[in-house]
């Protein structure tokens, strides 16, 4: 009988994983969204494979110029493992996130069940995460939020195992996941709060093992801090004043978010709060605090808040999965909860079911709709990869960080090329293929009253042969092969702009 139940559970978990994978794999086009972040992840992963350390490199006139990768190493290390099997590519990186995103669905069910939910409630949690729109959309990118959410749930699986069985394997799993999660998404370091509570309060964990378990968490915390510090410094430098996280931005972010998004999260927190107080467990209180804390960090950052809410959402979801007040495991709850609280909880539970149905329908409506809105991050690297064949060539571009991971040839920044000038590029083109990648051709300021850009200068001075061109809205991107200096009497290369 036990074997039959286990087989059924595995079959359901497998089916949920396939559904989640189907929604993410076929429902949304693989694409990049972040201007610098995703190309940096890929370039750092390639550098780890080639040189054994994460570096960001550009071609200089005399040698390759490299700087240390300035962000947390968790995601590039994972991508390096993928690239070992598949070879480096944008698609391999994106599909790594897709697979991890699909696996979060059964993990949510395992955590909910371990916290005392019924089988139906656990299925509810997994089904929600399988079709949750923000999670599904970001699973089709190479960003870190979905992988971060995956490792949050892996850590929770270990912590539930500690609470239930006091197993050393649960401690090892939780500590390992908490080493990785903050190195992927720094805000997940808040998960150390419920982790410490789980070890201290677990009746199943022998006292003599608690010191060892806490020591393991201390090591994981030290690793996490070492991973978070570079990210903190980078964001502080970008912000300029060092205050890239501001609580004052929370209200701004809430106003910027669609009402259904912040309304859904408010409902999620309300349900989880009722469950936490109904259970009267220090661990559930700690888990709720960690989840809400991650949501607040996401709102305080005030950039792409939908993705920054994902780790907090999956932390709270196992609690919200209970349709509160209707748990089939009554021994898990206090008997003296007032009837009014149970009625409120039941109402919130049914409202939660209605919200989940609405979210699922919205997710299904998004399927098949292209999410590629960033031509610079997605389409242009693919065109460069297809156009530049020789590793001995040179690519000159104003966006080296975006193209370095995609180009088979070294990439030089336009600012570096300007130092040598058009004459030096033309001389180099006699011995090797030199490609020039430029954007913003059709803007009014191009070579006009607002002052010539570096792009305009090279187009004026070099004889260029168009190789490929792409556009999005009114913005043009082109790849040209450098043939030499442009004679004065020869017309400039056509940029394909209206009226040209």
mmCIF file of C-alpha atoms in Angstrom, residues 7-291:
data_model
loop_
_atom_site.group_PDB
_atom_site.id
_atom_site.type_symbol
_atom_site.label_atom_id
_atom_site.label_comp_id
_atom_site.label_asym_id
_atom_site.label_seq_id
_atom_site.Cartn_x
_atom_site.Cartn_y
_atom_site.Cartn_z
ATOM 1 C CA UNK A 7 4.196 5.644 -6.849
ATOM 2 C CA UNK A 8 1.092 7.819 -7.126
ATOM 3 C CA UNK A 9 2.862 10.767 -5.496
ATOM 4 C CA UNK A 10 5.804 10.420 -7.870
ATOM 5 C CA UNK A 11 3.466 10.215 -10.852
ATOM 6 C CA UNK A 12 1.663 13.396 -9.783
ATOM 7 C CA UNK A 13 4.979 15.200 -9.172
ATOM 8 C CA UNK A 14 6.212 14.120 -12.606
ATOM 9 C CA UNK A 15 2.982 15.302 -14.244
ATOM 10 C CA UNK A 16 3.182 18.686 -12.504
ATOM 11 C CA UNK A 17 6.790 19.083 -13.584
ATOM 12 C CA UNK A 18 5.841 18.343 -17.187
ATOM 13 C CA UNK A 19 2.983 20.860 -17.051
ATOM 14 C CA UNK A 20 5.270 23.528 -15.590
ATOM 15 C CA UNK A 21 7.918 22.720 -18.204
ATOM 16 C CA UNK A 22 5.348 22.894 -21.000
ATOM 17 C CA UNK A 23 4.127 26.328 -19.860
ATOM 18 C CA UNK A 24 7.698 27.666 -19.693
ATOM 19 C CA UNK A 25 9.280 25.911 -22.655
ATOM 20 C CA UNK A 26 6.556 26.260 -25.267
ATOM 21 C CA UNK A 27 4.544 29.145 -23.865
ATOM 22 C CA UNK A 28 7.220 31.853 -23.898
ATOM 23 C CA UNK A 29 10.021 32.640 -26.328
ATOM 24 C CA UNK A 30 13.514 32.320 -24.813
ATOM 25 C CA UNK A 31 14.843 35.842 -24.509
ATOM 26 C CA UNK A 32 17.111 38.183 -22.577
ATOM 27 C CA UNK A 33 15.624 41.111 -20.691
ATOM 28 C CA UNK A 34 18.443 42.720 -18.709
ATOM 29 C CA UNK A 35 20.837 44.988 -20.609
ATOM 30 C CA UNK A 36 24.059 43.928 -18.862
ATOM 31 C CA UNK A 37 23.271 41.270 -16.290
ATOM 32 C CA UNK A 38 22.516 38.275 -18.473
ATOM 33 C CA UNK A 39 25.416 38.803 -20.936
ATOM 34 C CA UNK A 40 27.694 39.173 -17.908
ATOM 35 C CA UNK A 41 26.478 35.861 -16.460
ATOM 36 C CA UNK A 42 27.211 34.098 -19.729
ATOM 37 C CA UNK A 43 30.618 35.716 -20.236
ATOM 38 C CA UNK A 44 31.645 34.945 -16.643
ATOM 39 C CA UNK A 45 30.571 31.309 -17.073
ATOM 40 C CA UNK A 46 32.608 31.007 -20.271
ATOM 41 C CA UNK A 47 35.589 32.589 -18.526
ATOM 42 C CA UNK A 48 35.316 30.046 -15.701
ATOM 43 C CA UNK A 49 35.507 27.232 -18.231
ATOM 44 C CA UNK A 50 38.356 28.727 -20.249
ATOM 45 C CA UNK A 51 40.518 30.348 -17.568
ATOM 46 C CA UNK A 52 39.325 28.919 -14.255
ATOM 47 C CA UNK A 53 38.233 32.332 -12.966
ATOM 48 C CA UNK A 54 35.337 34.671 -13.709
ATOM 49 C CA UNK A 55 36.484 37.626 -15.794
ATOM 50 C CA UNK A 56 34.897 40.178 -18.118
ATOM 51 C CA UNK A 57 37.177 40.864 -21.073
ATOM 52 C CA UNK A 58 37.465 43.303 -23.969
ATOM 53 C CA UNK A 59 40.034 43.415 -26.743
ATOM 54 C CA UNK A 60 42.571 46.220 -26.429
ATOM 55 C CA UNK A 61 45.006 47.410 -29.092
ATOM 56 C CA UNK A 62 47.891 45.459 -27.611
ATOM 57 C CA UNK A 63 46.240 42.660 -25.595
ATOM 58 C CA UNK A 64 43.020 41.385 -24.103
ATOM 59 C CA UNK A 65 41.997 43.575 -21.157
ATOM 60 C CA UNK A 66 40.100 41.790 -18.376
ATOM 61 C CA UNK A 67 38.552 42.797 -15.059
ATOM 62 C CA UNK A 68 37.179 40.509 -12.328
ATOM 63 C CA UNK A 69 33.483 39.687 -12.577
ATOM 64 C CA UNK A 70 31.894 42.108 -10.070
ATOM 65 C CA UNK A 71 28.778 40.169 -9.046
ATOM 66 C CA UNK A 72 27.986 37.043 -7.022
ATOM 67 C CA UNK A 73 29.354 33.867 -8.607
ATOM 68 C CA UNK A 74 26.490 31.461 -7.921
ATOM 69 C CA UNK A 75 24.680 31.623 -11.242
ATOM 70 C CA UNK A 76 27.809 31.744 -13.485
ATOM 71 C CA UNK A 77 29.138 28.632 -11.706
ATOM 72 C CA UNK A 78 25.861 26.802 -12.396
ATOM 73 C CA UNK A 79 25.904 27.947 -16.027
ATOM 74 C CA UNK A 80 29.511 26.805 -16.364
ATOM 75 C CA UNK A 81 28.330 23.325 -15.381
ATOM 76 C CA UNK A 82 25.627 23.477 -18.053
ATOM 77 C CA UNK A 83 28.078 24.745 -20.669
ATOM 78 C CA UNK A 84 30.380 21.820 -19.905
ATOM 79 C CA UNK A 85 27.635 19.523 -21.195
ATOM 80 C CA UNK A 86 26.052 21.646 -23.933
ATOM 81 C CA UNK A 87 28.664 24.173 -24.961
ATOM 82 C CA UNK A 88 28.226 27.895 -24.245
ATOM 83 C CA UNK A 89 25.120 29.493 -25.715
ATOM 84 C CA UNK A 90 22.323 31.867 -24.782
ATOM 85 C CA UNK A 91 19.742 29.131 -25.249
ATOM 86 C CA UNK A 92 21.538 26.699 -22.924
ATOM 87 C CA UNK A 93 21.625 29.355 -20.188
ATOM 88 C CA UNK A 94 17.954 30.207 -20.621
ATOM 89 C CA UNK A 95 16.879 26.560 -20.659
ATOM 90 C CA UNK A 96 18.802 25.951 -17.439
ATOM 91 C CA UNK A 97 16.553 28.526 -15.781
ATOM 92 C CA UNK A 98 13.533 26.961 -17.505
ATOM 93 C CA UNK A 99 14.243 23.515 -16.070
ATOM 94 C CA UNK A 100 14.900 24.881 -12.577
ATOM 95 C CA UNK A 101 11.664 26.846 -12.845
ATOM 96 C CA UNK A 102 9.701 23.719 -13.734
ATOM 97 C CA UNK A 103 11.204 21.806 -10.800
ATOM 98 C CA UNK A 104 9.935 24.392 -8.316
ATOM 99 C CA UNK A 105 6.375 23.084 -8.748
ATOM 100 C CA UNK A 106 6.928 19.637 -7.136
ATOM 101 C CA UNK A 107 9.260 21.195 -4.554
ATOM 102 C CA UNK A 108 6.450 23.519 -3.447
ATOM 103 C CA UNK A 109 4.219 20.475 -2.960
ATOM 104 C CA UNK A 110 6.875 18.671 -0.904
ATOM 105 C CA UNK A 111 7.403 21.670 1.392
ATOM 106 C CA UNK A 112 3.674 22.261 1.871
ATOM 107 C CA UNK A 113 3.103 18.600 2.671
ATOM 108 C CA UNK A 114 6.000 18.595 5.111
ATOM 109 C CA UNK A 115 4.497 21.568 6.936
ATOM 110 C CA UNK A 116 1.273 19.640 7.493
ATOM 111 C CA UNK A 117 -0.846 20.425 4.449
ATOM 112 C CA UNK A 118 -3.196 17.815 3.050
ATOM 113 C CA UNK A 119 -2.419 16.165 -0.274
ATOM 114 C CA UNK A 120 -4.958 18.385 -2.010
ATOM 115 C CA UNK A 121 -3.449 21.536 -0.516
ATOM 116 C CA UNK A 122 0.041 20.440 -1.553
ATOM 117 C CA UNK A 123 -1.230 19.835 -5.068
ATOM 118 C CA UNK A 124 -2.770 23.306 -4.960
ATOM 119 C CA UNK A 125 0.631 24.882 -4.163
ATOM 120 C CA UNK A 126 2.367 23.029 -6.972
ATOM 121 C CA UNK A 127 -0.358 23.774 -9.508
ATOM 122 C CA UNK A 128 -0.235 27.469 -8.665
ATOM 123 C CA UNK A 129 3.520 27.720 -9.124
ATOM 124 C CA UNK A 130 3.324 25.736 -12.358
ATOM 125 C CA UNK A 131 1.215 28.442 -14.009
ATOM 126 C CA UNK A 132 2.139 31.583 -12.052
ATOM 127 C CA UNK A 133 2.712 34.189 -14.826
ATOM 128 C CA UNK A 134 5.701 36.114 -13.429
ATOM 129 C CA UNK A 135 7.508 32.872 -12.590
ATOM 130 C CA UNK A 136 6.750 31.396 -16.016
ATOM 131 C CA UNK A 137 7.838 34.482 -17.970
ATOM 132 C CA UNK A 138 11.131 34.877 -16.100
ATOM 133 C CA UNK A 139 11.817 31.147 -16.512
ATOM 134 C CA UNK A 140 12.288 31.928 -20.210
ATOM 135 C CA UNK A 141 15.228 34.258 -19.471
ATOM 136 C CA UNK A 142 18.741 33.769 -18.117
ATOM 137 C CA UNK A 143 18.051 36.002 -15.101
ATOM 138 C CA UNK A 144 18.676 34.798 -11.535
ATOM 139 C CA UNK A 145 15.283 35.205 -9.863
ATOM 140 C CA UNK A 146 13.818 31.844 -10.867
ATOM 141 C CA UNK A 147 16.995 29.899 -9.934
ATOM 142 C CA UNK A 148 17.049 31.797 -6.634
ATOM 143 C CA UNK A 149 13.459 30.715 -5.953
ATOM 144 C CA UNK A 150 14.423 27.116 -6.758
ATOM 145 C CA UNK A 151 17.183 27.082 -4.133
ATOM 146 C CA UNK A 152 14.863 28.698 -1.565
ATOM 147 C CA UNK A 153 12.527 25.720 -1.946
ATOM 148 C CA UNK A 154 15.422 23.239 -1.839
ATOM 149 C CA UNK A 155 16.510 24.797 1.466
ATOM 150 C CA UNK A 156 12.941 24.519 2.773
ATOM 151 C CA UNK A 157 12.816 20.830 1.838
ATOM 152 C CA UNK A 158 15.900 20.303 4.007
ATOM 153 C CA UNK A 159 14.474 22.364 6.887
ATOM 154 C CA UNK A 160 11.174 20.469 6.839
ATOM 155 C CA UNK A 161 13.177 17.243 6.975
ATOM 156 C CA UNK A 162 14.988 18.595 10.042
ATOM 157 C CA UNK A 163 11.711 19.552 11.737
ATOM 158 C CA UNK A 164 10.089 16.207 11.016
ATOM 159 C CA UNK A 165 12.927 13.750 11.430
ATOM 160 C CA UNK A 166 15.918 15.622 12.849
ATOM 161 C CA UNK A 167 17.962 14.131 10.029
ATOM 162 C CA UNK A 168 21.540 15.189 9.394
ATOM 163 C CA UNK A 169 20.807 14.906 5.665
ATOM 164 C CA UNK A 170 18.200 17.662 6.065
ATOM 165 C CA UNK A 171 20.768 19.918 7.716
ATOM 166 C CA UNK A 172 23.263 19.207 4.935
ATOM 167 C CA UNK A 173 20.680 19.892 2.218
ATOM 168 C CA UNK A 174 19.507 23.140 3.822
ATOM 169 C CA UNK A 175 23.038 24.403 4.492
ATOM 170 C CA UNK A 176 24.139 23.575 0.933
ATOM 171 C CA UNK A 177 21.129 25.311 -0.605
ATOM 172 C CA UNK A 178 21.663 28.347 1.627
ATOM 173 C CA UNK A 179 25.268 28.545 0.428
ATOM 174 C CA UNK A 180 24.077 28.718 -3.170
ATOM 175 C CA UNK A 181 20.839 30.736 -2.926
ATOM 176 C CA UNK A 182 22.352 34.072 -1.754
ATOM 177 C CA UNK A 183 25.152 33.666 -4.303
ATOM 178 C CA UNK A 184 22.400 33.590 -6.929
ATOM 179 C CA UNK A 185 19.939 36.070 -5.370
ATOM 180 C CA UNK A 186 21.307 38.050 -2.382
ATOM 181 C CA UNK A 187 17.915 38.726 -0.766
ATOM 182 C CA UNK A 188 17.487 34.983 -0.142
ATOM 183 C CA UNK A 189 19.989 35.320 2.731
ATOM 184 C CA UNK A 190 16.906 36.141 4.831
ATOM 185 C CA UNK A 191 16.122 32.411 4.720
ATOM 186 C CA UNK A 192 18.765 31.924 7.414
ATOM 187 C CA UNK A 193 16.138 33.196 9.895
ATOM 188 C CA UNK A 194 13.766 30.200 9.573
ATOM 189 C CA UNK A 195 16.792 27.910 9.182
ATOM 190 C CA UNK A 196 18.167 28.820 12.607
ATOM 191 C CA UNK A 197 14.683 28.580 14.129
ATOM 192 C CA UNK A 198 14.159 25.117 12.622
ATOM 193 C CA UNK A 199 17.379 23.781 14.127
ATOM 194 C CA UNK A 200 16.875 25.373 17.543
ATOM 195 C CA UNK A 201 13.219 24.349 17.918
ATOM 196 C CA UNK A 202 13.197 20.903 16.274
ATOM 197 C CA UNK A 203 12.184 18.287 18.842
ATOM 198 C CA UNK A 204 13.356 15.571 16.465
ATOM 199 C CA UNK A 205 16.928 16.902 16.319
ATOM 200 C CA UNK A 206 19.063 15.565 19.191
ATOM 201 C CA UNK A 207 20.645 18.304 21.279
ATOM 202 C CA UNK A 208 24.150 17.034 20.607
ATOM 203 C CA UNK A 209 23.582 17.554 16.862
ATOM 204 C CA UNK A 210 22.288 21.090 17.171
ATOM 205 C CA UNK A 211 25.715 22.618 17.709
ATOM 206 C CA UNK A 212 27.004 20.835 14.596
ATOM 207 C CA UNK A 213 23.959 21.949 12.597
ATOM 208 C CA UNK A 214 24.340 25.560 13.738
ATOM 209 C CA UNK A 215 28.035 25.424 12.836
ATOM 210 C CA UNK A 216 27.103 24.235 9.342
ATOM 211 C CA UNK A 217 24.693 27.157 9.014
ATOM 212 C CA UNK A 218 27.403 29.545 10.240
ATOM 213 C CA UNK A 219 29.718 28.324 7.475
ATOM 214 C CA UNK A 220 26.913 28.735 4.925
ATOM 215 C CA UNK A 221 26.249 32.257 6.218
ATOM 216 C CA UNK A 222 29.934 33.180 5.891
ATOM 217 C CA UNK A 223 29.953 31.914 2.298
ATOM 218 C CA UNK A 224 26.772 33.881 1.601
ATOM 219 C CA UNK A 225 28.166 37.119 3.017
ATOM 220 C CA UNK A 226 31.289 36.711 0.882
ATOM 221 C CA UNK A 227 29.044 36.310 -2.172
ATOM 222 C CA UNK A 228 26.741 39.207 -1.322
ATOM 223 C CA UNK A 229 29.400 41.867 -0.621
ATOM 224 C CA UNK A 230 30.540 42.272 -4.280
ATOM 225 C CA UNK A 231 26.919 42.610 -5.394
ATOM 226 C CA UNK A 232 26.236 45.198 -2.707
ATOM 227 C CA UNK A 233 29.289 47.243 -3.714
ATOM 228 C CA UNK A 234 28.361 47.111 -7.397
ATOM 229 C CA UNK A 235 24.794 48.291 -6.830
ATOM 230 C CA UNK A 236 25.995 50.973 -4.416
ATOM 231 C CA UNK A 237 28.430 52.216 -7.078
ATOM 232 C CA UNK A 238 25.688 52.249 -9.714
ATOM 233 C CA UNK A 239 23.364 54.156 -7.374
ATOM 234 C CA UNK A 240 26.108 56.705 -6.783
ATOM 235 C CA UNK A 241 25.030 57.639 -3.276
ATOM 236 C CA UNK A 242 25.231 54.060 -1.977
ATOM 237 C CA UNK A 243 21.538 53.919 -1.094
ATOM 238 C CA UNK A 244 20.150 51.649 -3.785
ATOM 239 C CA UNK A 245 17.780 50.040 -1.249
ATOM 240 C CA UNK A 246 15.328 52.515 0.264
ATOM 241 C CA UNK A 247 12.224 51.729 2.273
ATOM 242 C CA UNK A 248 10.737 54.941 0.892
ATOM 243 C CA UNK A 249 10.624 53.234 -2.503
ATOM 244 C CA UNK A 250 8.233 50.549 -1.271
ATOM 245 C CA UNK A 251 5.211 52.811 -1.648
ATOM 246 C CA UNK A 252 6.467 53.980 -5.063
ATOM 247 C CA UNK A 253 6.826 50.380 -6.216
ATOM 248 C CA UNK A 254 3.359 49.478 -4.987
ATOM 249 C CA UNK A 255 1.918 52.362 -6.979
ATOM 250 C CA UNK A 256 3.873 51.297 -10.062
ATOM 251 C CA UNK A 257 2.785 47.656 -9.881
ATOM 252 C CA UNK A 258 -0.516 46.617 -11.487
ATOM 253 C CA UNK A 259 -3.266 46.419 -8.891
ATOM 254 C CA UNK A 260 -3.800 42.710 -9.429
ATOM 255 C CA UNK A 261 -0.123 42.032 -8.655
ATOM 256 C CA UNK A 262 0.122 43.851 -5.329
ATOM 257 C CA UNK A 263 -3.434 42.800 -4.471
ATOM 258 C CA UNK A 264 -2.516 39.169 -5.008
ATOM 259 C CA UNK A 265 0.584 39.453 -2.828
ATOM 260 C CA UNK A 266 -1.395 41.208 -0.101
ATOM 261 C CA UNK A 267 -3.852 38.311 -0.151
ATOM 262 C CA UNK A 268 -0.996 35.806 -0.133
ATOM 263 C CA UNK A 269 0.549 37.456 2.934
ATOM 264 C CA UNK A 270 -2.839 37.630 4.678
ATOM 265 C CA UNK A 271 -3.474 33.909 4.208
ATOM 266 C CA UNK A 272 0.063 32.996 5.294
ATOM 267 C CA UNK A 273 -0.253 35.224 8.367
ATOM 268 C CA UNK A 274 -3.467 33.524 9.467
ATOM 269 C CA UNK A 275 -1.871 30.103 8.973
ATOM 270 C CA UNK A 276 1.243 31.112 10.921
ATOM 271 C CA UNK A 277 -0.793 32.336 13.880
ATOM 272 C CA UNK A 278 -3.129 29.353 13.698
ATOM 273 C CA UNK A 279 -0.215 26.937 13.859
ATOM 274 C CA UNK A 280 1.597 28.897 16.585
ATOM 275 C CA UNK A 281 4.953 27.614 15.411
ATOM 276 C CA UNK A 282 8.159 29.618 15.667
ATOM 277 C CA UNK A 283 9.276 28.162 12.346
ATOM 278 C CA UNK A 284 6.179 29.321 10.457
ATOM 279 C CA UNK A 285 6.581 32.794 11.979
ATOM 280 C CA UNK A 286 10.221 32.850 10.860
ATOM 281 C CA UNK A 287 9.310 31.623 7.377
ATOM 282 C CA UNK A 288 6.616 34.282 7.056
ATOM 283 C CA UNK A 289 9.055 36.987 8.203
ATOM 284 C CA UNK A 290 11.717 35.827 5.723
ATOM 285 C CA UNK A 291 9.237 35.754 2.853
#
